[in-house]
PDB file of C-alpha atoms in Angstrom:
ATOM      1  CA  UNK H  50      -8.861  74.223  21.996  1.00 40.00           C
ATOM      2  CA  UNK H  51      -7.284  77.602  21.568  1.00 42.00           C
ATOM      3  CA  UNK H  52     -10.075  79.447  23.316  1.00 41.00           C
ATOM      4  CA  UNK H  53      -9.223  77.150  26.113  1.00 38.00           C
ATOM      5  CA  UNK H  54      -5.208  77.326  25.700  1.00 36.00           C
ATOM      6  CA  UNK H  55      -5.953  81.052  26.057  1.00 39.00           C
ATOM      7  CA  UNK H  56      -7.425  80.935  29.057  1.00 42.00           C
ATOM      8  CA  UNK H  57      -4.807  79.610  31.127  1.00 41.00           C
ATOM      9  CA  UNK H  58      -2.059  82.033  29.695  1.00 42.00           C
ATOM     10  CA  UNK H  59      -0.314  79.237  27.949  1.00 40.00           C
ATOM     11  CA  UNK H  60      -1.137  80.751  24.506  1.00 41.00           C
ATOM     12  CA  UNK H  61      -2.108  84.430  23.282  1.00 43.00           C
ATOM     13  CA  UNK H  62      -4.273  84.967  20.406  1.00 46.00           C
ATOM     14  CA  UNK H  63      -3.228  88.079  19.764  1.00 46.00           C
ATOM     15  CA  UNK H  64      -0.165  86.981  18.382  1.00 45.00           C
ATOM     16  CA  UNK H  65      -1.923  85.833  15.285  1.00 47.00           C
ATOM     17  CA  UNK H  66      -1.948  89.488  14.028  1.00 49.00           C
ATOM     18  CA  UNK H  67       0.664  90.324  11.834  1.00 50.00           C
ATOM     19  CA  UNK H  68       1.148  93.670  14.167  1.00 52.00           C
ATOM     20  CA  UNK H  69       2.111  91.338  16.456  1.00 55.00           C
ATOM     21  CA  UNK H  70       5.592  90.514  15.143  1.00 60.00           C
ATOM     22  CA  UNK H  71       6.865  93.795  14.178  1.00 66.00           C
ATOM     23  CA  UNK H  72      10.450  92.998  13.992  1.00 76.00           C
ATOM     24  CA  UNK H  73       9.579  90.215  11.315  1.00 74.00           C
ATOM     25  CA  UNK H  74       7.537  92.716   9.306  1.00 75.00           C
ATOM     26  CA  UNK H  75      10.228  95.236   9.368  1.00 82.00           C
ATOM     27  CA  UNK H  76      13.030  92.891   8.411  1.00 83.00           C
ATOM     28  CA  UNK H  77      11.122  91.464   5.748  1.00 79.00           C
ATOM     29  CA  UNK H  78      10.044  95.130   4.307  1.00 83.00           C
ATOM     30  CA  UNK H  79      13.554  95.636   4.469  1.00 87.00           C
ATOM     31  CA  UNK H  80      14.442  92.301   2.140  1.00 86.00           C
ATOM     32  CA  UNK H  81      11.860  93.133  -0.167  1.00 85.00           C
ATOM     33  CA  UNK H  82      13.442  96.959  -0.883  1.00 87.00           C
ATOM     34  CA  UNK H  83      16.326  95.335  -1.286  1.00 89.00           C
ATOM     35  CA  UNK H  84      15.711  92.477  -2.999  1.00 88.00           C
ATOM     36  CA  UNK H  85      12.730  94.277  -5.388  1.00 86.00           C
ATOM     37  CA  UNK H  86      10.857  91.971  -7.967  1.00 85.00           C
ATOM     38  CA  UNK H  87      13.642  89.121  -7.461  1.00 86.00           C
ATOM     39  CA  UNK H  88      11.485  87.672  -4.494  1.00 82.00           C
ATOM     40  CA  UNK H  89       8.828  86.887  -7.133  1.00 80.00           C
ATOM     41  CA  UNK H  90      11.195  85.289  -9.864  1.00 82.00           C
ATOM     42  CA  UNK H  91      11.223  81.712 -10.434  1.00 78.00           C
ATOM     43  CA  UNK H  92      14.980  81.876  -8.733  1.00 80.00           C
ATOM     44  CA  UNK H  93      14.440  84.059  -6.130  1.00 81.00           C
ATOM     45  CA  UNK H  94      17.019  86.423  -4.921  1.00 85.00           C
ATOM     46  CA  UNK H  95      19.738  83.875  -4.755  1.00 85.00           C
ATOM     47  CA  UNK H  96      19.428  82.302  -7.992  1.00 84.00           C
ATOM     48  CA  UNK H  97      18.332  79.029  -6.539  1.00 81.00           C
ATOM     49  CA  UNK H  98      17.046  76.545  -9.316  1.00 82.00           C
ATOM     50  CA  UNK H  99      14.772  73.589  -8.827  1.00 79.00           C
ATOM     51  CA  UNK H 100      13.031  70.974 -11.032  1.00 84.00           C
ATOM     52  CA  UNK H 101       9.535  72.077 -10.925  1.00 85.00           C
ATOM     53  CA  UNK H 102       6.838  70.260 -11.842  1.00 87.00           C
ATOM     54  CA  UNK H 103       3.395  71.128 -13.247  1.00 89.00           C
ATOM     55  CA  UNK H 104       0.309  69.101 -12.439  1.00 92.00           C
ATOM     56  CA  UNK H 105      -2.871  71.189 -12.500  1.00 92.00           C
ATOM     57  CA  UNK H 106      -4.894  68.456 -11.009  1.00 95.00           C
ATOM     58  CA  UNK H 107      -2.219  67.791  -8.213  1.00 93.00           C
ATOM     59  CA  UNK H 108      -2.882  71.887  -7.307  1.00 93.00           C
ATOM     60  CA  UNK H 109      -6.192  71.644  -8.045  1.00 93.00           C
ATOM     61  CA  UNK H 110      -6.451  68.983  -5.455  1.00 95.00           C
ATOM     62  CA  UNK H 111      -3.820  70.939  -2.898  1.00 94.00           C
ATOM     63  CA  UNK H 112      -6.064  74.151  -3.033  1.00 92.00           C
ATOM     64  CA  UNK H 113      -9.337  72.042  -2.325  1.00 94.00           C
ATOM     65  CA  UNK H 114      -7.323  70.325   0.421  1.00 94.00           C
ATOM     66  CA  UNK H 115      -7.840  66.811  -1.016  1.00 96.00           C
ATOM     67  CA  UNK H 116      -4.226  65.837  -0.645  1.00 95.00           C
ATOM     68  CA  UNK H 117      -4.595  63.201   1.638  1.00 96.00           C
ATOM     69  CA  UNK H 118      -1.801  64.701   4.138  1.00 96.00           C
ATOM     70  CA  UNK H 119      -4.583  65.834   7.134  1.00 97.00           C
ATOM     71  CA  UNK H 120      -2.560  68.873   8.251  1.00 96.00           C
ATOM     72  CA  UNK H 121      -2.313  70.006   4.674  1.00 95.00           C
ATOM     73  CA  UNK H 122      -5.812  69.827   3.950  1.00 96.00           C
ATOM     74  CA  UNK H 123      -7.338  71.119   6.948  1.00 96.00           C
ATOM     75  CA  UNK H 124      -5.343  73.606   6.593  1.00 94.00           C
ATOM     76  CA  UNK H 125      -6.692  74.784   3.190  1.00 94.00           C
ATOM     77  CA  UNK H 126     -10.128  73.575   4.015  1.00 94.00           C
ATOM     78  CA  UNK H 127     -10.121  76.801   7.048  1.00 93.00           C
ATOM     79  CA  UNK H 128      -8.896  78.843   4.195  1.00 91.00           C
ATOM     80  CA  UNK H 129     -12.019  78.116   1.852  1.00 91.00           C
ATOM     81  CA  UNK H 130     -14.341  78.167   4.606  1.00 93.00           C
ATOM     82  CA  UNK H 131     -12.919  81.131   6.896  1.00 92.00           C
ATOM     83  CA  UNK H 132     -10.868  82.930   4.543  1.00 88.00           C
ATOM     84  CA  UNK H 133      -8.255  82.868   7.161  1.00 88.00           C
ATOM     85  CA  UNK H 134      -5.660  80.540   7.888  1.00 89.00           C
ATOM     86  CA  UNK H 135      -2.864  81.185  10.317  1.00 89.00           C
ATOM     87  CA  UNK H 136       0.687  82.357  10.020  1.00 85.00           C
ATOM     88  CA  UNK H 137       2.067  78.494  10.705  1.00 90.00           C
ATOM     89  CA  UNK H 138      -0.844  76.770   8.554  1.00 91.00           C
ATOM     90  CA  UNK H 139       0.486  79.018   5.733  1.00 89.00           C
ATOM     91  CA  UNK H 140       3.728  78.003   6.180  1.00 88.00           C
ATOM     92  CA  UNK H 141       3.091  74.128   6.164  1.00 92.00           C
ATOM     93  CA  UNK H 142       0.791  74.362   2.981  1.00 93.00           C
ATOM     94  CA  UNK H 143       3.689  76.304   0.878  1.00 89.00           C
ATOM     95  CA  UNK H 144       6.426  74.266   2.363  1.00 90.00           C
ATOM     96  CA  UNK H 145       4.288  70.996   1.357  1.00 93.00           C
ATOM     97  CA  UNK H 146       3.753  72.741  -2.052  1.00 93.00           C
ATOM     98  CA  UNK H 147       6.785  73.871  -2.997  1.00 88.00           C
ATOM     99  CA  UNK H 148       9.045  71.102  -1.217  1.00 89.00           C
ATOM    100  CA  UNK H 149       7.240  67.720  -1.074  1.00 92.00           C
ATOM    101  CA  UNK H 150       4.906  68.399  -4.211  1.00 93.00           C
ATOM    102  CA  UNK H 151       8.145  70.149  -5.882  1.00 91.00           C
ATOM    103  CA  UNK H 152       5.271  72.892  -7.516  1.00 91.00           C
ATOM    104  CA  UNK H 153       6.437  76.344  -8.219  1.00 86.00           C
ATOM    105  CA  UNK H 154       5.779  77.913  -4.816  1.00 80.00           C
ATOM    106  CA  UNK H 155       4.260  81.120  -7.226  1.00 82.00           C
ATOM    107  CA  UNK H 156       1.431  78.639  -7.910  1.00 85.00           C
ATOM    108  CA  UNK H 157       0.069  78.792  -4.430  1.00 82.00           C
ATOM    109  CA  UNK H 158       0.380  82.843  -3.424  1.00 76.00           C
ATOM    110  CA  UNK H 159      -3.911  84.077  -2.583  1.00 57.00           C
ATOM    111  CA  UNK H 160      -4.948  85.209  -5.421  1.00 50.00           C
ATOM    112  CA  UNK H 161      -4.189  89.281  -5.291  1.00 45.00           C
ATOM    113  CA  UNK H 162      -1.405  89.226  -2.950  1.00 50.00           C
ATOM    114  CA  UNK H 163       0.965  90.752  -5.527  1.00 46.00           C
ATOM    115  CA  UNK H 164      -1.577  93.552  -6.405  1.00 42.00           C
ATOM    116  CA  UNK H 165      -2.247  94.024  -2.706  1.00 40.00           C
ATOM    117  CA  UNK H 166       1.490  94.886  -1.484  1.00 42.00           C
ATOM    118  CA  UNK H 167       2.332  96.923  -4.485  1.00 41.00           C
ATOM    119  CA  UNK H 168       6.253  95.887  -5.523  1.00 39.00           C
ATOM    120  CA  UNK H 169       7.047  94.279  -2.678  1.00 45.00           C
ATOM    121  CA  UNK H 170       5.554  91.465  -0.075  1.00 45.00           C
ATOM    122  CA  UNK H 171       4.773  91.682   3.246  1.00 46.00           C
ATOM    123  CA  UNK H 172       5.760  89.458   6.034  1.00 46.00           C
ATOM    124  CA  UNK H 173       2.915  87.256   5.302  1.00 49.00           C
ATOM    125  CA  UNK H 174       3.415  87.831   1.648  1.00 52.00           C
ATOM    126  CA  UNK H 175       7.130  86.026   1.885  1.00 49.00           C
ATOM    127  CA  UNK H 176       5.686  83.560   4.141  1.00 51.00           C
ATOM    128  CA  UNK H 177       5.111  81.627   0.529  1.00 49.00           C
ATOM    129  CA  UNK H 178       8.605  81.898  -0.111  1.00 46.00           C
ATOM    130  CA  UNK H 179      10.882  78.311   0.223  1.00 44.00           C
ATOM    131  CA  UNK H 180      14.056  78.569   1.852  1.00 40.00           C
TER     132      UNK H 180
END
């Protein structure tokens, strides 16, 4: 479908790069100076508190994509096949984490994505973080 969206100008691929959307990268480089560690804190930068709640077999089944919600799961079924999954489908699967499951968004960052942006995240990096 998107090869063929593509094709009639109606959609660009190349947006999917990150490179793409330099304004959002800068801004949220910028955040991330200034907000430091805090992004990663169980608060956030603003100090906002939520009842979390930890079920390992309820993120067990979220990363697998057995969650019975089809845009959820396909989306984390292209992750585990493709390693890839677009900027949107990451934002649906932490918004459904974090906000319908009411898991600890922290739960769901790629494994090395803290290690791989040094002390602060990237645009993508804060993609997994709940308004």
């Amino acid at each position: 479908m998107a090869a063929s969206l593509a094709s009639t100008g109606r959609c660009d691929p190349s947006l999917s790069r990150p490179s793409a959307y330099p304004g959002r990268r800068d801004f949220f480089r910028w955040y991330c100076e200034k907000q430091g560690d805090a992004v990663f804190k169980l608060k956030g930068p603003i100090g906002l508190s939520r009842p979390w709640f930890d079920d390992a077999e309820l993120l067990q089944r979220w990363k697998e994509g057995r969650t019975g919600v089809p845009l959820v799961d396909a989306n984390m079924r292209e992750l585990a096949a493709t390693g890839f999954m677009s900027n949107r489908g990451r934002q649906n699967v932490a918004s459904y984490l974090a906000l319908d499951l009411g898991m600890d968004w922290r739960q769901g960052e790629l494994p090395g994505r803290r290690a791989s942006h040094a002390s602060c995240a990237s645009a993508e990096g804060t993609s997994w973080i709940p308004p």
